[in-house]
PDB file of C-alpha atoms in Angstrom:
ATOM      1  CA  MET A   1      88.544 -62.051 140.571  1.00 81.00           C
ATOM      2  CA  THR A   2      88.758 -58.785 141.534  1.00 91.00           C
ATOM      3  CA  LYS A   3      86.019 -55.875 140.372  1.00 96.00           C
ATOM      4  CA  VAL A   4      87.895 -53.407 138.089  1.00 98.00           C
ATOM      5  CA  LEU A   5      86.539 -50.347 136.829  1.00 98.00           C
ATOM      6  CA  PRO A   6      87.958 -48.049 134.241  1.00 97.00           C
ATOM      7  CA  ALA A   7      87.975 -44.332 135.912  1.00 97.00           C
ATOM      8  CA  ILE A   8      87.246 -41.280 132.749  1.00 97.00           C
ATOM      9  CA  ILE A   9      87.886 -37.664 133.626  1.00 96.00           C
ATOM     10  CA  PRO A  10      85.479 -36.285 131.008  1.00 96.00           C
ATOM     11  CA  THR A  11      86.063 -32.664 130.008  1.00 94.00           C
ATOM     12  CA  SER A  12      84.078 -32.673 126.751  1.00 96.00           C
ATOM     13  CA  LYS A  13      81.203 -35.223 125.218  1.00 96.00           C
ATOM     14  CA  GLU A  14      83.973 -36.017 122.707  1.00 97.00           C
ATOM     15  CA  GLN A  15      86.790 -37.170 125.181  1.00 96.00           C
ATOM     16  CA  LEU A  16      83.800 -38.798 127.119  1.00 97.00           C
ATOM     17  CA  GLU A  17      82.829 -40.607 123.854  1.00 97.00           C
ATOM     18  CA  GLU A  18      86.652 -41.706 123.252  1.00 97.00           C
ATOM     19  CA  GLU A  19      87.425 -43.387 126.426  1.00 97.00           C
ATOM     20  CA  ILE A  20      83.992 -45.342 127.211  1.00 98.00           C
ATOM     21  CA  LYS A  21      84.739 -46.493 123.397  1.00 97.00           C
ATOM     22  CA  LYS A  22      88.102 -47.899 124.263  1.00 96.00           C
ATOM     23  CA  VAL A  23      87.277 -49.995 127.080  1.00 97.00           C
ATOM     24  CA  ALA A  24      83.631 -50.814 126.212  1.00 97.00           C
ATOM     25  CA  GLY A  25      84.781 -53.978 124.814  1.00 94.00           C
ATOM     26  CA  PHE A  26      86.017 -55.296 127.657  1.00 97.00           C
ATOM     27  CA  ALA A  27      84.689 -53.420 130.675  1.00 97.00           C
ATOM     28  CA  GLU A  28      80.646 -53.585 131.859  1.00 97.00           C
ATOM     29  CA  LEU A  29      81.034 -50.597 134.599  1.00 98.00           C
ATOM     30  CA  VAL A  30      82.916 -47.633 134.258  1.00 98.00           C
ATOM     31  CA  GLN A  31      83.223 -44.749 136.657  1.00 98.00           C
ATOM     32  CA  VAL A  32      83.180 -41.217 135.250  1.00 98.00           C
ATOM     33  CA  ASP A  33      84.275 -38.713 137.540  1.00 97.00           C
ATOM     34  CA  ILE A  34      82.522 -35.349 137.678  1.00 97.00           C
ATOM     35  CA  SER A  35      84.578 -32.022 139.435  1.00 97.00           C
ATOM     36  CA  ASP A  36      82.929 -28.670 140.278  1.00 96.00           C
ATOM     37  CA  GLY A  37      85.922 -27.051 140.737  1.00 95.00           C
ATOM     38  CA  VAL A  38      84.788 -26.291 144.115  1.00 96.00           C
ATOM     39  CA  PHE A  39      85.171 -29.281 146.007  1.00 96.00           C
ATOM     40  CA  THR A  40      88.383 -30.975 144.051  1.00 92.00           C
ATOM     41  CA  GLY A  41      89.690 -27.213 142.744  1.00 88.00           C
ATOM     42  CA  VAL A  42      89.708 -29.326 139.224  1.00 92.00           C
ATOM     43  CA  LYS A  43      86.661 -29.014 136.415  1.00 95.00           C
ATOM     44  CA  THR A  44      85.241 -31.514 134.748  1.00 96.00           C
ATOM     45  CA  TRP A  45      82.322 -31.609 132.201  1.00 97.00           C
ATOM     46  CA  PRO A  46      79.585 -30.036 132.506  1.00 97.00           C
ATOM     47  CA  TYR A  47      80.902 -27.871 134.977  1.00 95.00           C
ATOM     48  CA  TYR A  48      84.164 -27.220 132.918  1.00 90.00           C
ATOM     49  CA  GLY A  49      81.684 -25.204 130.294  1.00 89.00           C
ATOM     50  CA  ARG A  50      81.875 -27.861 127.313  1.00 89.00           C
ATOM     51  CA  ASP A  51      78.723 -29.349 126.575  1.00 95.00           C
ATOM     52  CA  THR A  52      76.556 -28.327 128.852  1.00 95.00           C
ATOM     53  CA  ASP A  53      73.556 -28.823 126.498  1.00 97.00           C
ATOM     54  CA  TYR A  54      74.160 -32.771 126.125  1.00 97.00           C
ATOM     55  CA  PHE A  55      74.017 -33.121 130.159  1.00 97.00           C
ATOM     56  CA  GLU A  56      70.466 -31.268 129.486  1.00 97.00           C
ATOM     57  CA  LYS A  57      69.848 -33.685 126.820  1.00 97.00           C
ATOM     58  CA  LEU A  58      70.825 -36.895 129.086  1.00 97.00           C
ATOM     59  CA  LYS A  59      68.912 -35.696 131.996  1.00 96.00           C
ATOM     60  CA  ASN A  60      65.891 -35.091 129.738  1.00 96.00           C
ATOM     61  CA  GLU A  61      66.209 -38.844 128.335  1.00 94.00           C
ATOM     62  CA  GLU A  62      66.385 -37.084 124.714  1.00 97.00           C
ATOM     63  CA  GLU A  63      70.015 -38.998 124.522  1.00 96.00           C
ATOM     64  CA  GLY A  64      72.015 -41.508 126.453  1.00 97.00           C
ATOM     65  CA  TRP A  65      75.359 -42.531 127.648  1.00 98.00           C
ATOM     66  CA  PRO A  66      78.281 -43.579 125.292  1.00 97.00           C
ATOM     67  CA  LYS A  67      77.872 -47.039 124.508  1.00 96.00           C
ATOM     68  CA  TRP A  68      74.794 -47.214 126.637  1.00 96.00           C
ATOM     69  CA  GLU A  69      73.745 -50.703 125.495  1.00 95.00           C
ATOM     70  CA  ASP A  70      76.671 -52.168 126.631  1.00 96.00           C
ATOM     71  CA  VAL A  71      78.293 -50.287 129.430  1.00 98.00           C
ATOM     72  CA  ASP A  72      76.550 -49.184 132.657  1.00 98.00           C
ATOM     73  CA  ILE A  73      78.058 -45.717 134.144  1.00 98.00           C
ATOM     74  CA  GLU A  74      78.900 -45.489 137.927  1.00 98.00           C
ATOM     75  CA  LEU A  75      79.227 -41.773 139.220  1.00 98.00           C
ATOM     76  CA  HIS A  76      81.911 -40.437 141.183  1.00 98.00           C
ATOM     77  CA  LEU A  77      80.641 -37.199 142.268  1.00 98.00           C
ATOM     78  CA  MET A  78      83.595 -35.081 143.552  1.00 97.00           C
ATOM     79  CA  VAL A  79      81.114 -31.896 144.142  1.00 98.00           C
ATOM     80  CA  ALA A  80      80.383 -29.523 147.017  1.00 98.00           C
ATOM     81  CA  HIS A  81      76.547 -30.417 148.523  1.00 98.00           C
ATOM     82  CA  PRO A  82      76.342 -33.792 146.495  1.00 98.00           C
ATOM     83  CA  GLU A  83      73.056 -34.117 147.669  1.00 98.00           C
ATOM     84  CA  ASN A  84      71.980 -31.094 145.617  1.00 98.00           C
ATOM     85  CA  VAL A  85      72.808 -32.365 142.620  1.00 98.00           C
ATOM     86  CA  VAL A  86      72.040 -36.102 142.581  1.00 98.00           C
ATOM     87  CA  GLU A  87      68.642 -36.118 141.412  1.00 98.00           C
ATOM     88  CA  ASP A  88      69.935 -34.702 138.190  1.00 98.00           C
ATOM     89  CA  TRP A  89      72.350 -36.813 137.502  1.00 98.00           C
ATOM     90  CA  ILE A  90      69.841 -40.143 138.635  1.00 98.00           C
ATOM     91  CA  LYS A  91      67.930 -39.160 135.833  1.00 98.00           C
ATOM     92  CA  THR A  92      70.736 -39.308 133.184  1.00 98.00           C
ATOM     93  CA  GLY A  93      70.432 -43.076 134.115  1.00 97.00           C
ATOM     94  CA  VAL A  94      73.258 -43.591 135.731  1.00 98.00           C
ATOM     95  CA  SER A  95      73.379 -47.078 137.481  1.00 98.00           C
ATOM     96  CA  SER A  96      75.730 -45.858 141.005  1.00 98.00           C
ATOM     97  CA  VAL A  97      76.576 -42.629 142.261  1.00 98.00           C
ATOM     98  CA  VAL A  98      79.441 -42.464 145.134  1.00 98.00           C
ATOM     99  CA  ALA A  99      80.169 -38.777 146.690  1.00 98.00           C
ATOM    100  CA  HIS A 100      82.511 -37.818 149.223  1.00 98.00           C
ATOM    101  CA  VAL A 101      81.590 -37.610 153.052  1.00 98.00           C
ATOM    102  CA  GLU A 102      83.753 -34.547 153.011  1.00 98.00           C
ATOM    103  CA  ALA A 103      81.816 -32.698 150.726  1.00 98.00           C
ATOM    104  CA  THR A 104      79.122 -32.144 152.660  1.00 98.00           C
ATOM    105  CA  ASN A 105      76.988 -31.881 156.417  1.00 97.00           C
ATOM    106  CA  ASP A 106      74.574 -34.138 155.315  1.00 98.00           C
ATOM    107  CA  PHE A 107      75.434 -37.139 153.614  1.00 98.00           C
ATOM    108  CA  GLN A 108      72.236 -38.844 154.731  1.00 98.00           C
ATOM    109  CA  LYS A 109      70.356 -37.221 152.317  1.00 98.00           C
ATOM    110  CA  PHE A 110      72.826 -37.850 149.696  1.00 98.00           C
ATOM    111  CA  ILE A 111      71.650 -42.029 150.501  1.00 98.00           C
ATOM    112  CA  ASP A 112      68.254 -41.163 151.040  1.00 98.00           C
ATOM    113  CA  ILE A 113      67.647 -39.910 147.198  1.00 98.00           C
ATOM    114  CA  CYS A 114      69.810 -42.964 146.059  1.00 98.00           C
ATOM    115  CA  LYS A 115      68.234 -45.025 148.008  1.00 98.00           C
ATOM    116  CA  GLU A 116      64.653 -43.324 146.755  1.00 98.00           C
ATOM    117  CA  LYS A 117      65.631 -43.648 143.184  1.00 98.00           C
ATOM    118  CA  GLN A 118      66.825 -46.983 143.609  1.00 98.00           C
ATOM    119  CA  VAL A 119      70.604 -46.494 142.370  1.00 98.00           C
ATOM    120  CA  GLY A 120      73.727 -48.045 143.878  1.00 98.00           C
ATOM    121  CA  VAL A 121      75.227 -45.939 146.539  1.00 98.00           C
ATOM    122  CA  GLY A 122      79.160 -45.423 147.503  1.00 98.00           C
ATOM    123  CA  VAL A 123      80.927 -43.232 150.077  1.00 98.00           C
ATOM    124  CA  ALA A 124      84.666 -41.610 149.391  1.00 98.00           C
ATOM    125  CA  LEU A 125      87.211 -40.753 151.397  1.00 97.00           C
ATOM    126  CA  LYS A 126      90.432 -39.037 151.447  1.00 97.00           C
ATOM    127  CA  PRO A 127      93.244 -40.921 152.913  1.00 97.00           C
ATOM    128  CA  SER A 128      93.282 -37.708 155.520  1.00 97.00           C
ATOM    129  CA  THR A 129      89.993 -37.970 156.395  1.00 98.00           C
ATOM    130  CA  ASN A 130      89.085 -40.029 160.068  1.00 97.00           C
ATOM    131  CA  ILE A 131      87.213 -43.219 159.525  1.00 97.00           C
ATOM    132  CA  ASP A 132      85.353 -41.948 161.888  1.00 97.00           C
ATOM    133  CA  SER A 133      83.057 -39.964 159.821  1.00 98.00           C
ATOM    134  CA  ILE A 134      81.783 -43.035 158.030  1.00 98.00           C
ATOM    135  CA  LYS A 135      80.616 -45.023 160.834  1.00 97.00           C
ATOM    136  CA  ASP A 136      76.946 -44.057 160.531  1.00 96.00           C
ATOM    137  CA  PHE A 137      76.659 -44.498 156.797  1.00 97.00           C
ATOM    138  CA  VAL A 138      78.398 -47.856 156.443  1.00 98.00           C
ATOM    139  CA  SER A 139      75.430 -50.022 156.613  1.00 97.00           C
ATOM    140  CA  GLN A 140      73.169 -48.273 154.244  1.00 98.00           C
ATOM    141  CA  VAL A 141      76.012 -47.864 151.782  1.00 98.00           C
ATOM    142  CA  ASP A 142      77.029 -50.517 149.044  1.00 98.00           C
ATOM    143  CA  PHE A 143      80.936 -49.983 149.080  1.00 98.00           C
ATOM    144  CA  ILE A 144      83.614 -47.824 150.782  1.00 98.00           C
ATOM    145  CA  GLN A 145      86.076 -45.670 148.344  1.00 98.00           C
ATOM    146  CA  VAL A 146      89.164 -44.766 149.563  1.00 98.00           C
ATOM    147  CA  MET A 147      90.941 -42.291 147.506  1.00 97.00           C
ATOM    148  CA  GLY A 148      94.879 -43.157 147.044  1.00 96.00           C
ATOM    149  CA  SER A 149      95.610 -39.476 147.339  1.00 94.00           C
ATOM    150  CA  ASN A 150      94.200 -35.904 148.610  1.00 90.00           C
ATOM    151  CA  LEU A 151      94.650 -34.929 145.323  1.00 81.00           C
ATOM    152  CA  LEU A 152      91.700 -35.692 143.326  1.00 87.00           C
ATOM    153  CA  GLY A 153      90.711 -35.265 139.924  1.00 76.00           C
ATOM    154  CA  LYS A 154      93.901 -36.087 138.211  1.00 76.00           C
ATOM    155  CA  HIS A 155      95.366 -39.369 136.217  1.00 75.00           C
ATOM    156  CA  GLY A 156      98.780 -40.433 137.553  1.00 77.00           C
ATOM    157  CA  VAL A 157      99.111 -39.529 140.829  1.00 86.00           C
ATOM    158  CA  GLU A 158     101.016 -41.942 143.040  1.00 90.00           C
ATOM    159  CA  LEU A 159      99.375 -44.110 146.265  1.00 95.00           C
ATOM    160  CA  GLU A 160      99.744 -42.609 149.627  1.00 95.00           C
ATOM    161  CA  ASP A 161     101.045 -44.443 152.698  1.00 96.00           C
ATOM    162  CA  THR A 162      98.213 -43.167 154.292  1.00 97.00           C
ATOM    163  CA  ALA A 163      95.568 -44.804 152.134  1.00 97.00           C
ATOM    164  CA  ILE A 164      97.000 -47.802 152.454  1.00 97.00           C
ATOM    165  CA  GLU A 165      96.606 -47.362 156.679  1.00 97.00           C
ATOM    166  CA  MET A 166      93.285 -46.738 155.645  1.00 98.00           C
ATOM    167  CA  ILE A 167      92.299 -49.860 154.353  1.00 98.00           C
ATOM    168  CA  LYS A 168      93.683 -51.898 156.783  1.00 97.00           C
ATOM    169  CA  SER A 169      91.643 -50.071 159.404  1.00 97.00           C
ATOM    170  CA  LEU A 170      88.318 -50.292 157.196  1.00 98.00           C
ATOM    171  CA  GLN A 171      88.802 -54.338 156.896  1.00 97.00           C
ATOM    172  CA  LYS A 172      89.443 -54.857 160.305  1.00 97.00           C
ATOM    173  CA  LEU A 173      86.427 -52.341 161.153  1.00 97.00           C
ATOM    174  CA  TYR A 174      84.289 -53.713 158.617  1.00 98.00           C
ATOM    175  CA  PRO A 175      85.462 -56.605 156.976  1.00 96.00           C
ATOM    176  CA  ASP A 176      82.077 -57.602 155.367  1.00 97.00           C
ATOM    177  CA  SER A 177      82.028 -54.278 153.447  1.00 98.00           C
ATOM    178  CA  ILE A 178      83.031 -54.018 149.895  1.00 98.00           C
ATOM    179  CA  ILE A 179      85.910 -51.454 149.695  1.00 98.00           C
ATOM    180  CA  ALA A 180      87.342 -49.869 146.901  1.00 98.00           C
ATOM    181  CA  ILE A 181      90.007 -47.944 146.082  1.00 98.00           C
ATOM    182  CA  ASP A 182      90.548 -45.195 143.270  1.00 96.00           C
ATOM    183  CA  ILE A 183      94.055 -43.577 142.484  1.00 94.00           C
ATOM    184  CA  GLY A 184      97.443 -44.511 142.646  1.00 93.00           C
ATOM    185  CA  VAL A 185      96.775 -48.117 141.463  1.00 95.00           C
ATOM    186  CA  THR A 186      99.890 -49.826 139.535  1.00 94.00           C
ATOM    187  CA  GLU A 187     101.179 -53.350 138.621  1.00 94.00           C
ATOM    188  CA  GLU A 188     103.375 -53.346 141.436  1.00 95.00           C
ATOM    189  CA  ASN A 189     100.962 -53.002 143.961  1.00 95.00           C
ATOM    190  CA  ALA A 190      97.952 -54.208 143.221  1.00 95.00           C
ATOM    191  CA  GLU A 191      98.441 -57.884 144.700  1.00 95.00           C
ATOM    192  CA  THR A 192      98.903 -55.824 147.869  1.00 95.00           C
ATOM    193  CA  LEU A 193      96.093 -54.223 147.732  1.00 96.00           C
ATOM    194  CA  VAL A 194      93.844 -57.023 147.194  1.00 96.00           C
ATOM    195  CA  ALA A 195      95.476 -58.907 149.752  1.00 95.00           C
ATOM    196  CA  LEU A 196      94.943 -56.254 152.343  1.00 95.00           C
ATOM    197  CA  GLY A 197      91.166 -56.504 152.025  1.00 93.00           C
ATOM    198  CA  VAL A 198      90.546 -54.085 148.735  1.00 97.00           C
ATOM    199  CA  ASP A 199      87.689 -55.817 146.625  1.00 96.00           C
ATOM    200  CA  LYS A 200      87.241 -53.338 143.760  1.00 98.00           C
ATOM    201  CA  ILE A 201      89.780 -51.308 141.415  1.00 98.00           C
ATOM    202  CA  ILE A 202      89.205 -48.119 139.980  1.00 97.00           C
ATOM    203  CA  SER A 203      91.928 -47.084 137.423  1.00 95.00           C
ATOM    204  CA  GLY A 204      92.305 -44.464 134.711  1.00 92.00           C
ATOM    205  CA  GLY A 205      95.649 -43.498 133.848  1.00 91.00           C
ATOM    206  CA  LEU A 206      97.169 -47.241 134.160  1.00 93.00           C
ATOM    207  CA  ILE A 207      94.095 -48.651 131.790  1.00 96.00           C
ATOM    208  CA  LEU A 208      93.490 -45.695 129.508  1.00 95.00           C
ATOM    209  CA  ASN A 209      96.880 -44.817 128.848  1.00 93.00           C
ATOM    210  CA  SER A 210      98.079 -48.077 128.243  1.00 94.00           C
ATOM    211  CA  ASP A 211      99.244 -49.850 124.570  1.00 95.00           C
ATOM    212  CA  ASN A 212      96.874 -52.494 125.475  1.00 96.00           C
ATOM    213  CA  PRO A 213      94.274 -51.267 127.658  1.00 97.00           C
ATOM    214  CA  ALA A 214      92.037 -54.420 127.476  1.00 97.00           C
ATOM    215  CA  GLY A 215      95.372 -56.563 128.716  1.00 97.00           C
ATOM    216  CA  GLU A 216      95.767 -54.038 131.123  1.00 96.00           C
ATOM    217  CA  PHE A 217      92.220 -54.355 132.743  1.00 97.00           C
ATOM    218  CA  LYS A 218      92.478 -58.433 132.841  1.00 96.00           C
ATOM    219  CA  PHE A 219      95.760 -58.030 134.710  1.00 96.00           C
ATOM    220  CA  LEU A 220      94.184 -55.900 137.262  1.00 96.00           C
ATOM    221  CA  GLU A 221      91.319 -58.229 137.318  1.00 95.00           C
ATOM    222  CA  SER A 222      92.808 -61.172 137.889  1.00 94.00           C
ATOM    223  CA  THR A 223      94.937 -59.722 140.817  1.00 88.00           C
ATOM    224  CA  ASP A 224      95.489 -62.525 143.346  1.00 74.00           C
ATOM    225  CA  SER A 225      95.150 -61.810 146.997  1.00 60.00           C
ATOM    226  CA  ASP A 226      97.904 -64.865 147.563  1.00 54.00           C
ATOM    227  CA  VAL A 227     100.757 -62.022 148.489  1.00 43.00           C
ATOM    228  CA  ASN A 228     104.242 -64.168 149.983  1.00 38.00           C
TER     229      ASN A 228
END
């Protein structure tokens, strides 16, 4: 069964609460996208300027993530120099963190902090990035997250062919690694992606904007890799 994570791009505490509640009945793990406006050009909470006090309360364990009893948070840090901020985010109680190899010259430090704090760690890369950039880290991370497009921080972006080629290459180079895809997953291409080697689907708009989010989630979760 394919691992599926709803993806949330929060601009406020209210939106974060609403969307986590929307998926809490069927998803045990949610990926929350955090953008600083530097690495991606898009800002999310708390960099957006709203509800920064909520982040401080999370960090100081004065509040918890929405539905924290039922849902674990995997954090997707789309920020410059993630090694400088990841420890604060770990303090909020996330179970795992993925950051971009393109965002830092010291990805090893990011990994070391996550390992020391005993949270899961992933490496993300854009489809335009040379896959050799992660060769030193593959054995140290829990998964590789391929972005379906170079356009980050938005829902509804189409999957680029370069992302498909990257998945093929990664599967050949690292057949034992968990490969995730984030951006551009549709009902039409999900089966093909799984057949190519994707173990983990991260989907935002397809699930959140559906009239039947639970049904969409279950459809992706049951995706079969047997493609004719």
